[in-house]
């Protein structure tokens, strides 16, 4: 027995881990990415609660509710727990197991077989089994499980990033529609006052039918915008309900109140802060980290496939009591034990094991390309968002100037019309131009918020 134990200990001592050890791939180093994005060297980090800089309590409540109550997030948490449980299961696969085996057997002999008698058989004992991880297949399995758990962890963070941005973006789209609705209602009231004046003049014969119908047309055109805007507001409200995991009437914040609508004016943001990001901002985004962990998991799968080429060593054992009579089962003479060392080696399998190794390597090559693609898309997303914020601020200033100028034009045109210097059609055109300029300015205010949100999403949303 000592000889067998010595052989076993020798195998255990010589055990190793086959397959390639994982090294994090470098597609582009941080300095290359930072230079491409024109980032400034800084140690500052993005806060997970970046949205609080907008100072909007309703938005804060909506996002915090979504992060705890959204089915998307709860599903991501469930996947993370699954990955953790799978890792716990896989950690035990190559550990010794112990089970109890208790049985009773009674055999009644046939009268036609001579002197055979009825028999009883009693057994109770312990069975032990251990598949020894000589070549590291178990250790590679643990590596894979841990990497997949970390992948699920970063994927959950990525869901939080996307959900936060989606809630904020939908909220400001709703606020933009509300601001447009308020603007349309104010213009409608003004146009209705003008129409009433024109109607009185038309009835008195002081103006012609064309002027009267033009005033009617402008009023009805503005009135037609209102139901469309109201429908869009309802749609965005319903979208927020889905994102926060509640019914539309149970939204945790009042999103329909037009009091202090932030989109009525542009949000002031220091655009120079767009470049004050750490050099590793891309590599540490949660979606990029999840893609990198997928490579690590697949690298471990290669090691498992290679380990299948080598001899497999396992040992089983039994200790217990066996007797033909229950009263003698625990006597010293009823003791029984045994052990079964086993070595198995695959000899001929039509190249299946070698093909599996090649398959795992090809899958790893695919996961690497997915990782590279994720990095490239992350750089593109961040670069586009920075450019969009800068461009929208330029556009916003121009739109604000256009509104200011059109307000002056309308006042001047109204004075000219009342003095009889211009036709009514010119006044109506000025009124329509002001409505269009105000609508475009409100859209631009909303776009400023949306582009800033896209920027924070592109940075990883503080989940780096």
Short mmCIF file of C-alpha atoms in Angstrom, two decimals:
data_model
loop_
_atom_site.label_atom_id
_atom_site.label_comp_id
_atom_site.label_asym_id
_atom_site.label_seq_id
_atom_site.Cartn_x
_atom_site.Cartn_y
_atom_site.Cartn_z
CA UNK A 1 0.00 0.00 0.00
CA UNK A 2 2.91 2.33 0.79
CA UNK A 3 4.18 1.78 -2.74
CA UNK A 4 0.84 2.80 -4.22
CA UNK A 5 0.66 5.83 -1.94
CA UNK A 6 4.15 6.86 -3.04
CA UNK A 7 3.10 6.72 -6.70
CA UNK A 8 0.02 8.80 -5.91
CA UNK A 9 2.05 11.45 -4.04
CA UNK A 10 4.52 11.57 -6.93
CA UNK A 11 1.68 12.31 -9.36
CA UNK A 12 0.33 14.97 -7.04
CA UNK A 13 3.74 16.57 -6.59
CA UNK A 14 4.37 16.63 -10.34
CA UNK A 15 0.99 18.13 -11.16
CA UNK A 16 1.07 21.21 -13.37
CA UNK A 17 -1.25 23.55 -15.24
CA UNK A 18 -1.10 23.12 -18.99
CA UNK A 19 -2.20 25.68 -21.55
CA UNK A 20 -1.29 29.36 -22.01
CA UNK A 21 -1.26 31.64 -18.99
CA UNK A 22 -3.43 34.70 -19.54
CA UNK A 23 -1.95 38.09 -20.30
CA UNK A 24 -4.21 41.10 -20.79
CA UNK A 25 -4.09 42.05 -24.49
CA UNK A 26 -2.91 45.50 -25.46
CA UNK A 27 -4.72 46.73 -28.56
CA UNK A 28 -3.89 50.40 -28.11
CA UNK A 29 -2.08 51.67 -25.05
CA UNK A 30 -3.61 54.40 -22.90
CA UNK A 31 -1.20 57.05 -24.17
CA UNK A 32 -2.16 56.38 -27.79
CA UNK A 33 -5.86 56.68 -26.99
CA UNK A 34 -5.38 59.81 -24.87
CA UNK A 35 -3.39 61.43 -27.67
CA UNK A 36 -6.04 60.51 -30.25
CA UNK A 37 -8.77 62.07 -28.08
CA UNK A 38 -6.59 65.09 -27.13
CA UNK A 39 -7.11 64.36 -23.44
CA UNK A 40 -5.31 66.33 -20.78
CA UNK A 41 -3.34 64.46 -18.14
CA UNK A 42 -5.46 64.35 -14.99
CA UNK A 43 -6.25 62.08 -12.09
CA UNK A 44 -9.84 63.28 -11.83
CA UNK A 45 -12.58 60.69 -12.04
CA UNK A 46 -16.16 60.83 -13.28
CA UNK A 47 -18.76 60.47 -10.54
CA UNK A 48 -21.44 57.79 -10.81
CA UNK A 49 -23.90 60.53 -9.88
CA UNK A 50 -22.83 62.91 -12.65
CA UNK A 51 -26.49 63.61 -13.39
CA UNK A 52 -26.88 65.50 -10.10
CA UNK A 53 -25.01 68.45 -11.59
CA UNK A 54 -28.24 69.31 -13.45
CA UNK A 55 -29.83 70.13 -10.06
CA UNK A 56 -33.11 68.51 -11.03
CA UNK A 57 -34.75 66.63 -8.16
CA UNK A 58 -37.22 64.85 -10.43
CA UNK A 59 -34.39 63.50 -12.58
CA UNK A 60 -32.45 62.33 -9.52
CA UNK A 61 -35.47 60.45 -8.17
CA UNK A 62 -36.18 58.80 -11.54
CA UNK A 63 -32.60 57.57 -11.98
CA UNK A 64 -32.27 56.30 -8.42
CA UNK A 65 -35.57 54.46 -8.76
CA UNK A 66 -34.52 52.94 -12.09
CA UNK A 67 -31.19 51.73 -10.68
CA UNK A 68 -32.97 49.80 -7.92
CA UNK A 69 -36.29 48.85 -9.53
CA UNK A 70 -35.72 48.43 -13.26
CA UNK A 71 -36.32 44.89 -14.60
CA UNK A 72 -33.18 45.37 -16.71
CA UNK A 73 -31.02 45.92 -13.64
CA UNK A 74 -32.70 43.17 -11.64
CA UNK A 75 -32.12 40.80 -14.55
CA UNK A 76 -28.45 41.81 -14.61
CA UNK A 77 -28.17 41.18 -10.87
CA UNK A 78 -29.73 37.74 -11.35
CA UNK A 79 -27.17 36.93 -14.07
CA UNK A 80 -24.37 38.04 -11.75
CA UNK A 81 -25.67 35.76 -9.01
CA UNK A 82 -25.91 32.89 -11.49
CA UNK A 83 -22.27 33.43 -12.48
CA UNK A 84 -21.26 33.47 -8.81
CA UNK A 85 -23.13 30.22 -8.15
CA UNK A 86 -21.60 28.55 -11.21
CA UNK A 87 -18.15 29.57 -9.97
CA UNK A 88 -18.92 28.06 -6.56
CA UNK A 89 -20.07 24.80 -8.21
CA UNK A 90 -17.00 24.58 -10.46
CA UNK A 91 -14.63 25.13 -7.54
CA UNK A 92 -15.76 21.81 -6.07
CA UNK A 93 -15.53 19.73 -9.25
CA UNK A 94 -11.99 18.46 -8.60
CA UNK A 95 -12.27 18.14 -4.81
CA UNK A 96 -12.65 14.77 -3.06
CA UNK A 97 -16.23 13.66 -2.49
CA UNK A 98 -17.57 11.45 0.27
CA UNK A 99 -20.92 9.67 0.32
CA UNK A 100 -22.58 7.04 2.43
CA UNK A 101 -23.82 3.76 0.98
CA UNK A 102 -26.38 1.78 2.95
CA UNK A 103 -28.24 -1.17 1.49
CA UNK A 104 -30.10 -4.37 2.33
CA UNK A 105 -30.66 -7.24 -0.06
CA UNK A 106 -32.81 -10.35 0.41
CA UNK A 107 -32.78 -13.25 -2.04
CA UNK A 108 -35.22 -16.15 -1.93
CA UNK A 109 -33.67 -19.15 -3.62
CA UNK A 110 -35.54 -21.38 -6.06
CA UNK A 111 -36.43 -24.86 -4.82
CA UNK A 112 -35.27 -26.26 -8.14
CA UNK A 113 -31.59 -25.40 -7.67
CA UNK A 114 -30.71 -27.86 -5.00
CA UNK A 115 -29.35 -26.86 -1.61
CA UNK A 116 -29.34 -23.10 -2.09
CA UNK A 117 -30.81 -21.20 0.85
CA UNK A 118 -32.44 -17.84 1.23
CA UNK A 119 -29.85 -15.07 1.78
CA UNK A 120 -29.72 -11.71 3.50
CA UNK A 121 -27.13 -9.06 2.75
CA UNK A 122 -26.50 -5.96 4.88
CA UNK A 123 -24.05 -3.18 4.04
CA UNK A 124 -23.26 0.23 5.43
CA UNK A 125 -20.19 2.31 4.67
CA UNK A 126 -18.53 5.33 3.13
CA UNK A 127 -17.59 5.80 -0.53
CA UNK A 128 -14.86 8.30 -1.44
CA UNK A 129 -13.91 9.51 -4.90
CA UNK A 130 -11.35 11.98 -6.14
CA UNK A 131 -10.46 12.95 -9.68
CA UNK A 132 -7.01 14.43 -9.22
CA UNK A 133 -6.33 17.66 -11.08
CA UNK A 134 -2.87 16.63 -12.29
CA UNK A 135 -2.81 18.75 -15.45
CA UNK A 136 -4.70 21.79 -14.14
CA UNK A 137 -8.04 21.29 -15.89
CA UNK A 138 -9.80 22.14 -12.63
CA UNK A 139 -7.63 25.17 -12.04
CA UNK A 140 -8.36 26.37 -15.58
CA UNK A 141 -12.06 25.75 -14.96
CA UNK A 142 -11.86 27.93 -11.86
CA UNK A 143 -10.07 30.62 -13.87
CA UNK A 144 -12.81 30.51 -16.49
CA UNK A 145 -15.60 30.67 -13.90
CA UNK A 146 -14.00 33.61 -12.12
CA UNK A 147 -13.48 35.48 -15.41
CA UNK A 148 -17.10 34.84 -16.40
CA UNK A 149 -18.25 36.09 -12.99
CA UNK A 150 -16.19 39.27 -13.48
CA UNK A 151 -17.61 39.60 -17.00
CA UNK A 152 -21.13 39.48 -15.54
CA UNK A 153 -20.06 42.03 -12.90
CA UNK A 154 -18.84 44.52 -15.51
CA UNK A 155 -21.84 43.80 -17.73
CA UNK A 156 -24.10 44.78 -14.84
CA UNK A 157 -22.18 48.03 -14.46
CA UNK A 158 -22.58 48.64 -18.18
CA UNK A 159 -26.35 48.14 -17.82
CA UNK A 160 -26.32 50.75 -15.05
CA UNK A 161 -24.42 53.18 -17.29
CA UNK A 162 -26.84 52.71 -20.18
CA UNK A 163 -29.93 52.86 -17.98
CA UNK A 164 -28.82 56.06 -16.25
CA UNK A 165 -28.17 57.70 -19.61
CA UNK A 166 -31.44 56.41 -21.07
CA UNK A 167 -33.51 57.74 -18.16
CA UNK A 168 -31.78 61.13 -18.30
CA UNK A 169 -32.10 61.34 -22.08
CA UNK A 170 -35.81 60.39 -22.03
CA UNK A 171 -36.47 62.86 -19.22
CA UNK A 172 -34.96 65.76 -21.13
CA UNK A 173 -36.77 64.75 -24.31
CA UNK A 174 -40.00 64.94 -22.33
CA UNK A 175 -39.00 68.34 -20.93
CA UNK A 176 -38.14 69.51 -24.44
CA UNK A 177 -41.61 68.54 -25.66
CA UNK A 178 -43.14 70.35 -22.68
CA UNK A 179 -41.18 73.49 -23.47
CA UNK A 180 -42.27 73.32 -27.10
CA UNK A 181 -45.88 72.82 -25.99
CA UNK A 182 -45.70 75.84 -23.70
CA UNK A 183 -44.17 77.91 -26.49
CA UNK A 184 -46.87 76.79 -28.94
CA UNK A 185 -49.62 77.61 -26.44
CA UNK A 186 -48.20 81.09 -25.81
CA UNK A 187 -47.89 81.76 -29.54
CA UNK A 188 -51.42 80.43 -30.10
CA UNK A 189 -52.78 82.89 -27.55
CA UNK A 190 -50.98 85.75 -29.29
CA UNK A 191 -52.16 84.60 -32.71
CA UNK A 192 -55.73 84.27 -31.47
CA UNK A 193 -55.59 87.89 -30.24
CA UNK A 194 -54.36 88.97 -33.67
CA UNK A 195 -57.06 86.88 -35.35
CA UNK A 196 -59.73 88.55 -33.23
CA UNK A 197 -58.47 91.99 -34.28
CA UNK A 198 -58.37 90.94 -37.95
CA UNK A 199 -61.85 89.42 -37.69
CA UNK A 200 -63.28 92.67 -36.35
CA UNK A 201 -61.61 94.61 -39.17
CA UNK A 202 -62.84 92.09 -41.74
CA UNK A 203 -66.42 92.40 -40.50
CA UNK A 204 -66.12 96.18 -40.65
CA UNK A 205 -64.75 96.02 -44.19
CA UNK A 206 -61.37 97.42 -43.16
CA UNK A 207 -59.39 94.42 -44.39
CA UNK A 208 -59.79 91.88 -47.15
CA UNK A 209 -60.67 88.17 -47.08
CA UNK A 210 -57.12 87.08 -47.88
CA UNK A 211 -55.78 88.72 -44.73
CA UNK A 212 -58.57 87.24 -42.66
CA UNK A 213 -57.93 83.71 -43.95
CA UNK A 214 -54.16 84.07 -43.52
CA UNK A 215 -54.69 84.89 -39.87
CA UNK A 216 -56.98 81.88 -39.54
CA UNK A 217 -54.42 79.64 -41.25
CA UNK A 218 -51.60 80.66 -38.91
CA UNK A 219 -53.78 80.14 -35.84
CA UNK A 220 -54.99 76.71 -36.93
CA UNK A 221 -51.45 75.63 -37.91
CA UNK A 222 -50.17 76.42 -34.44
CA UNK A 223 -53.21 74.77 -32.84
CA UNK A 224 -52.49 71.59 -34.83
CA UNK A 225 -49.05 71.29 -33.20
CA UNK A 226 -50.48 70.96 -29.70
CA UNK A 227 -52.06 67.45 -29.89
CA UNK A 228 -48.88 66.05 -31.46
CA UNK A 229 -46.71 67.53 -28.71
CA UNK A 230 -49.10 66.27 -26.01
CA UNK A 231 -48.95 62.76 -27.51
CA UNK A 232 -45.14 62.82 -27.52
CA UNK A 233 -45.11 63.92 -23.87
CA UNK A 234 -47.35 60.97 -22.99
CA UNK A 235 -45.07 58.60 -24.91
CA UNK A 236 -41.97 59.79 -23.07
CA UNK A 237 -43.80 59.55 -19.74
CA UNK A 238 -44.69 55.94 -20.55
CA UNK A 239 -41.07 55.26 -21.54
CA UNK A 240 -39.89 56.58 -18.16
CA UNK A 241 -42.36 54.24 -16.46
CA UNK A 242 -40.85 51.25 -18.26
CA UNK A 243 -37.31 52.36 -17.42
CA UNK A 244 -38.13 52.81 -13.72
CA UNK A 245 -40.16 49.59 -13.51
CA UNK A 246 -43.48 51.17 -12.53
CA UNK A 247 -46.86 51.85 -14.11
CA UNK A 248 -47.23 55.26 -15.82
CA UNK A 249 -49.51 56.61 -13.07
CA UNK A 250 -47.02 55.55 -10.38
CA UNK A 251 -43.95 57.48 -11.52
CA UNK A 252 -41.97 58.46 -8.42
CA UNK A 253 -41.56 62.06 -9.63
CA UNK A 254 -43.88 64.65 -11.14
CA UNK A 255 -42.66 64.87 -14.73
CA UNK A 256 -45.68 66.70 -16.12
CA UNK A 257 -45.26 69.88 -14.12
CA UNK A 258 -43.99 72.66 -16.36
CA UNK A 259 -42.73 74.65 -13.37
CA UNK A 260 -39.08 75.61 -13.83
CA UNK A 261 -38.58 73.55 -16.95
CA UNK A 262 -34.75 73.30 -17.32
CA UNK A 263 -34.98 73.18 -21.14
CA UNK A 264 -36.36 76.72 -21.29
CA UNK A 265 -32.73 77.82 -21.27
CA UNK A 266 -29.43 76.23 -22.19
CA UNK A 267 -27.40 74.42 -19.53
CA UNK A 268 -24.07 76.13 -18.89
CA UNK A 269 -21.24 73.60 -19.00
CA UNK A 270 -17.49 74.16 -19.06
CA UNK A 271 -16.60 72.49 -22.37
CA UNK A 272 -12.91 72.49 -21.44
CA UNK A 273 -13.72 69.79 -18.87
CA UNK A 274 -14.53 67.47 -21.76
CA UNK A 275 -10.82 66.78 -22.15
CA UNK A 276 -9.98 66.50 -18.44
CA UNK A 277 -10.17 62.72 -18.32
CA UNK A 278 -7.69 60.03 -17.17
CA UNK A 279 -5.71 58.28 -19.88
CA UNK A 280 -7.27 54.90 -19.06
CA UNK A 281 -10.84 56.18 -19.44
CA UNK A 282 -11.53 53.88 -22.42
CA UNK A 283 -9.80 50.75 -21.20
CA UNK A 284 -11.62 50.92 -17.86
CA UNK A 285 -15.13 51.38 -19.28
CA UNK A 286 -17.32 48.53 -17.98
CA UNK A 287 -18.23 47.28 -21.47
CA UNK A 288 -14.54 47.18 -22.42
CA UNK A 289 -13.66 45.39 -19.17
CA UNK A 290 -16.44 42.85 -19.80
CA UNK A 291 -15.07 42.18 -23.28
CA UNK A 292 -11.55 41.75 -21.85
CA UNK A 293 -12.80 39.28 -19.23
CA UNK A 294 -14.41 37.24 -22.03
CA UNK A 295 -10.91 36.74 -23.49
CA UNK A 296 -9.60 35.60 -20.09
CA UNK A 297 -12.44 33.09 -19.75
CA UNK A 298 -11.78 31.69 -23.21
CA UNK A 299 -8.04 31.48 -22.56
CA UNK A 300 -8.80 29.21 -19.61
CA UNK A 301 -11.01 27.06 -21.85
CA UNK A 302 -7.98 26.40 -24.06
CA UNK A 303 -6.09 25.05 -21.02
CA UNK A 304 -8.97 22.70 -20.23
CA UNK A 305 -9.00 21.41 -23.81
CA UNK A 306 -5.23 20.76 -23.70
CA UNK A 307 -5.51 18.97 -20.34
CA UNK A 308 -7.93 16.49 -21.93
CA UNK A 309 -5.00 15.12 -24.00
CA UNK A 310 -3.15 13.86 -20.91
CA UNK A 311 -3.73 10.90 -18.62
CA UNK A 312 -6.54 11.26 -16.13
CA UNK A 313 -5.86 10.05 -12.58
CA UNK A 314 -8.62 9.27 -10.12
CA UNK A 315 -8.92 7.24 -6.96
CA UNK A 316 -11.92 5.69 -5.24
CA UNK A 317 -12.24 4.10 -1.83
CA UNK A 318 -14.70 2.17 0.31
CA UNK A 319 -14.81 1.57 4.04
CA UNK A 320 -17.72 0.00 5.87
CA UNK A 321 -19.37 -3.14 7.15
CA UNK A 322 -20.87 -6.09 5.28
CA UNK A 323 -22.72 -9.04 6.78
CA UNK A 324 -25.30 -11.68 6.01
CA UNK A 325 -26.99 -11.01 9.33
CA UNK A 326 -28.06 -7.68 10.66
CA UNK A 327 -27.04 -8.57 14.23
CA UNK A 328 -23.41 -9.10 13.13
CA UNK A 329 -23.16 -6.05 10.87
CA UNK A 330 -20.97 -3.99 13.20
CA UNK A 331 -18.71 -6.83 14.36
CA UNK A 332 -15.02 -6.46 13.69
CA UNK A 333 -15.18 -9.41 11.33
CA UNK A 334 -17.72 -7.54 9.19
CA UNK A 335 -15.34 -4.71 8.35
CA UNK A 336 -14.60 -4.23 4.66
CA UNK A 337 -12.50 -1.71 2.74
CA UNK A 338 -11.03 -1.21 -0.67
CA UNK A 339 -9.39 1.39 -2.90
CA UNK A 340 -9.34 1.77 -6.66
CA UNK A 341 -6.64 3.92 -8.28
CA UNK A 342 -7.40 4.53 -11.93
CA UNK A 343 -5.46 6.03 -14.83
CA UNK A 344 -7.11 6.61 -18.17
CA UNK A 345 -5.46 7.94 -21.31
CA UNK A 346 -7.21 8.84 -24.56
CA UNK A 347 -5.49 6.89 -27.35
CA UNK A 348 -7.57 7.23 -30.46
CA UNK A 349 -10.53 9.56 -30.95
CA UNK A 350 -10.29 10.62 -34.60
CA UNK A 351 -8.61 13.91 -33.69
CA UNK A 352 -11.58 15.17 -31.68
CA UNK A 353 -9.48 16.42 -28.77
CA UNK A 354 -7.00 18.20 -31.03
CA UNK A 355 -9.87 19.75 -32.99
CA UNK A 356 -11.41 20.96 -29.75
CA UNK A 357 -8.15 22.72 -28.84
CA UNK A 358 -8.16 24.42 -32.23
CA UNK A 359 -11.82 25.36 -31.77
CA UNK A 360 -11.14 27.00 -28.41
CA UNK A 361 -8.25 28.95 -29.91
CA UNK A 362 -10.48 30.17 -32.74
CA UNK A 363 -13.14 31.24 -30.26
CA UNK A 364 -10.47 33.15 -28.34
CA UNK A 365 -9.44 34.88 -31.58
CA UNK A 366 -13.07 35.92 -32.05
CA UNK A 367 -13.37 37.27 -28.49
CA UNK A 368 -10.17 39.25 -29.03
CA UNK A 369 -11.63 40.88 -32.13
CA UNK A 370 -14.81 41.63 -30.20
CA UNK A 371 -12.64 43.29 -27.54
CA UNK A 372 -10.79 45.31 -30.16
CA UNK A 373 -14.09 46.36 -31.76
CA UNK A 374 -15.46 47.41 -28.37
CA UNK A 375 -12.43 49.64 -27.78
CA UNK A 376 -12.70 51.24 -31.22
CA UNK A 377 -16.41 51.89 -30.74
CA UNK A 378 -15.77 53.33 -27.27
CA UNK A 379 -13.19 55.76 -28.67
CA UNK A 380 -15.58 56.71 -31.47
CA UNK A 381 -18.43 57.24 -29.02
CA UNK A 382 -16.37 59.46 -26.72
CA UNK A 383 -14.87 61.48 -29.58
CA UNK A 384 -18.28 61.98 -31.20
CA UNK A 385 -19.86 63.05 -27.91
CA UNK A 386 -17.13 65.62 -27.23
CA UNK A 387 -17.53 67.05 -30.72
CA UNK A 388 -21.33 67.05 -30.41
CA UNK A 389 -21.27 69.03 -27.14
CA UNK A 390 -18.95 71.66 -28.60
CA UNK A 391 -20.90 71.94 -31.87
CA UNK A 392 -24.28 72.15 -30.13
CA UNK A 393 -23.11 75.00 -27.93
CA UNK A 394 -22.12 76.96 -31.04
CA UNK A 395 -25.47 76.11 -32.62
CA UNK A 396 -27.28 77.06 -29.41
CA UNK A 397 -25.72 80.51 -29.26
CA UNK A 398 -26.72 81.14 -32.87
CA UNK A 399 -30.29 79.98 -32.14
CA UNK A 400 -30.54 82.25 -29.12
CA UNK A 401 -29.37 85.21 -31.21
CA UNK A 402 -31.94 84.29 -33.85
CA UNK A 403 -34.75 84.35 -31.27
CA UNK A 404 -33.62 87.71 -29.90
CA UNK A 405 -33.44 89.20 -33.38
CA UNK A 406 -36.82 87.80 -34.44
CA UNK A 407 -38.46 89.23 -31.32
CA UNK A 408 -37.15 92.66 -32.33
CA UNK A 409 -38.29 92.10 -35.90
CA UNK A 410 -41.80 91.16 -34.78
CA UNK A 411 -42.14 94.25 -32.60
CA UNK A 412 -41.01 96.44 -35.47
CA UNK A 413 -43.33 94.71 -37.96
CA UNK A 414 -46.27 95.10 -35.59
CA UNK A 415 -45.60 98.83 -35.27
CA UNK A 416 -45.39 99.13 -39.07
CA UNK A 417 -48.61 97.18 -39.56
CA UNK A 418 -50.48 99.32 -37.05
CA UNK A 419 -49.17 102.39 -38.90
CA UNK A 420 -50.36 100.95 -42.22
CA UNK A 421 -46.83 100.69 -43.66
CA UNK A 422 -46.87 96.93 -44.42
CA UNK A 423 -49.35 94.28 -45.42
CA UNK A 424 -50.71 91.89 -42.82
CA UNK A 425 -49.04 88.95 -44.58
CA UNK A 426 -45.64 90.37 -43.66
CA UNK A 427 -46.63 90.55 -40.01
CA UNK A 428 -47.86 86.97 -40.14
CA UNK A 429 -44.58 85.83 -41.69
CA UNK A 430 -42.64 87.52 -38.89
CA UNK A 431 -44.87 85.81 -36.32
CA UNK A 432 -44.30 82.41 -37.95
CA UNK A 433 -40.54 83.00 -38.17
CA UNK A 434 -40.42 83.79 -34.45
CA UNK A 435 -42.33 80.60 -33.60
CA UNK A 436 -39.88 78.57 -35.72
CA UNK A 437 -36.87 80.28 -34.12
CA UNK A 438 -38.20 79.68 -30.61
CA UNK A 439 -38.93 76.03 -31.42
CA UNK A 440 -35.42 75.52 -32.81
CA UNK A 441 -33.91 77.20 -29.75
CA UNK A 442 -35.83 74.92 -27.38
CA UNK A 443 -34.74 71.87 -29.40
CA UNK A 444 -31.15 73.08 -29.16
CA UNK A 445 -31.45 73.53 -25.38
CA UNK A 446 -32.64 69.94 -25.13
CA UNK A 447 -29.86 68.76 -27.45
CA UNK A 448 -27.27 70.37 -25.14
CA UNK A 449 -28.49 68.20 -22.28
CA UNK A 450 -28.69 65.09 -24.47
CA UNK A 451 -25.14 65.53 -25.78
CA UNK A 452 -23.75 66.04 -22.28
CA UNK A 453 -25.55 62.85 -21.23
CA UNK A 454 -24.01 61.03 -24.21
CA UNK A 455 -20.59 62.31 -23.12
CA UNK A 456 -20.92 60.89 -19.62
CA UNK A 457 -22.23 57.61 -21.02
CA UNK A 458 -19.18 57.45 -23.30
CA UNK A 459 -16.83 57.92 -20.33
CA UNK A 460 -18.30 54.84 -18.62
CA UNK A 461 -20.69 56.83 -16.44
CA UNK A 462 -18.43 56.78 -13.40
CA UNK A 463 -18.36 52.96 -13.26
CA UNK A 464 -14.68 52.76 -14.23
#
